[in-house]
Structures are given as C-alpha cells and as structure tokens.
PDB file of C-alpha atoms in Angstrom:
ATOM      1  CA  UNK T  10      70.196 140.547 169.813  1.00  0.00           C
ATOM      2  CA  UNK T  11      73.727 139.085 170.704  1.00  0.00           C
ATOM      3  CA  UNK T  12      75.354 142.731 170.010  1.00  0.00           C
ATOM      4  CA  UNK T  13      72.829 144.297 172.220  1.00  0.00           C
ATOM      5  CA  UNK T  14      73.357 141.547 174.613  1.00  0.00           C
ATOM      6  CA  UNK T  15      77.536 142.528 174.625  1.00  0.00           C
ATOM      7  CA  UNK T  16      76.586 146.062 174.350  1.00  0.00           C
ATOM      8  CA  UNK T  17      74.026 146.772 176.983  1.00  0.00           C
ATOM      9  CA  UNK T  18      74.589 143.698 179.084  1.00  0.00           C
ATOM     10  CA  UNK T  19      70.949 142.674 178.896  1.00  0.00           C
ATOM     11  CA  UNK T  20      68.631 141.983 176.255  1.00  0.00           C
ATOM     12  CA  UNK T  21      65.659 143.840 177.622  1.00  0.00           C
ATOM     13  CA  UNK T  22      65.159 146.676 174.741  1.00  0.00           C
ATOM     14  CA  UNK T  23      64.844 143.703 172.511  1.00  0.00           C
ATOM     15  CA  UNK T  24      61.796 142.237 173.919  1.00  0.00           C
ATOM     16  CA  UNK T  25      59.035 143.968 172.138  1.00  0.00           C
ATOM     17  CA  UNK T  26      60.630 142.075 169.066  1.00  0.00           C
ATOM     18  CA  UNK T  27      61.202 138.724 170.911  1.00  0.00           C
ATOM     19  CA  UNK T  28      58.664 135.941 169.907  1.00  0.00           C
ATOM     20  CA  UNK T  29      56.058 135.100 172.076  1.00  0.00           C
ATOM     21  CA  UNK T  30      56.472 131.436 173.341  1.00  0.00           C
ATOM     22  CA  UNK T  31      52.366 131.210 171.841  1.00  0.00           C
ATOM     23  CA  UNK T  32      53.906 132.606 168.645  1.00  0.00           C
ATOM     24  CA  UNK T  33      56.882 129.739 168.660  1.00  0.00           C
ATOM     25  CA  UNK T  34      54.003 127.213 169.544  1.00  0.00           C
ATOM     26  CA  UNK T  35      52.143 127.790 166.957  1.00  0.00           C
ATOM     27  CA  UNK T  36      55.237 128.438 163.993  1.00  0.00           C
ATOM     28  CA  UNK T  37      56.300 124.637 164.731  1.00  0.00           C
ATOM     29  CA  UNK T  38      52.416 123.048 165.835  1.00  0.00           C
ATOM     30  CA  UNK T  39      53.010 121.882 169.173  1.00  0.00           C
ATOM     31  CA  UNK T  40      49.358 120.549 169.371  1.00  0.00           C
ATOM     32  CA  UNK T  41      49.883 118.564 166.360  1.00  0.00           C
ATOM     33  CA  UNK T  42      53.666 117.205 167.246  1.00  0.00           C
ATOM     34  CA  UNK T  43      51.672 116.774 170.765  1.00  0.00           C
ATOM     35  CA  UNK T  44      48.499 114.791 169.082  1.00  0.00           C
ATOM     36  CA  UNK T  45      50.987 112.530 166.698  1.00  0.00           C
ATOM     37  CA  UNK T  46      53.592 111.555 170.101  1.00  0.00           C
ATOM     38  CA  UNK T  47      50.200 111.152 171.955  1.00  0.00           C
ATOM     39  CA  UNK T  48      49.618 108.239 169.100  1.00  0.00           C
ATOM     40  CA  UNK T  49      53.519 106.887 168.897  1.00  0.00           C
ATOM     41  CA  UNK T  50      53.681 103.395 170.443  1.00  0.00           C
ATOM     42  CA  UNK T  51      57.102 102.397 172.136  1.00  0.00           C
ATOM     43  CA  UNK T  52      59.026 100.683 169.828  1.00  0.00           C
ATOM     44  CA  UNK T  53      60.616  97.205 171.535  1.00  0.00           C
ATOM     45  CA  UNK T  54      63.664  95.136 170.356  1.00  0.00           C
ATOM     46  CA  UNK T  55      62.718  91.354 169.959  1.00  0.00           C
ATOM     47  CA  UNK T  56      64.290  89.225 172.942  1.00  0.00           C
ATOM     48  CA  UNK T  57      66.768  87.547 170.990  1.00  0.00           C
ATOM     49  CA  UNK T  58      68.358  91.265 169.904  1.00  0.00           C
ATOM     50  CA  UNK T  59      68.603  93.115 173.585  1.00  0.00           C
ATOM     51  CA  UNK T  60      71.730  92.777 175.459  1.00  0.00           C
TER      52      UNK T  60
END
C-alpha cells in the first residue's frame, strides 16, 4: 500500500483490499475488550503513597 501510496499519490485502488473497520472490530473483539473495561475498577494508591 505504501508503494502505491508514493506511486499514485493516493491509496484509493487499494481500497477494495483495505479492512473494513467491522472486520478490524471483530479480528481484535472490541465488544469483549469493551465488556471486560466496562468491569475494570479504578485502581487507587493508598494515602500514605500519593504525592
């Protein structure tokens, strides 16, 4: 994509082999990174430790 990019100055003859943002989504499961920071509690330094 980078050598079309130099060549032709635009990478629009490489879309129909691009990934879909729904394809990305799914190849590193958003909904289930989503659902687990959903369930992540801030974490808090005890009051003795902050500066």
């Amino acid at each position: 994509m980078y050598a079309e990019l130099a060549k032709a100055g635009t990478a629009a003859a490489m879309i129909d082999r691009m990934q879909t943002r729904a394809e990305l989504y799914d190849l590193i499961d958003l909904k289930g990174y989503e659902a687990l920071d959903a369930n992540i509690v801030a974490s808090r330094l005890p009051l003795t430790l902050r500066c």
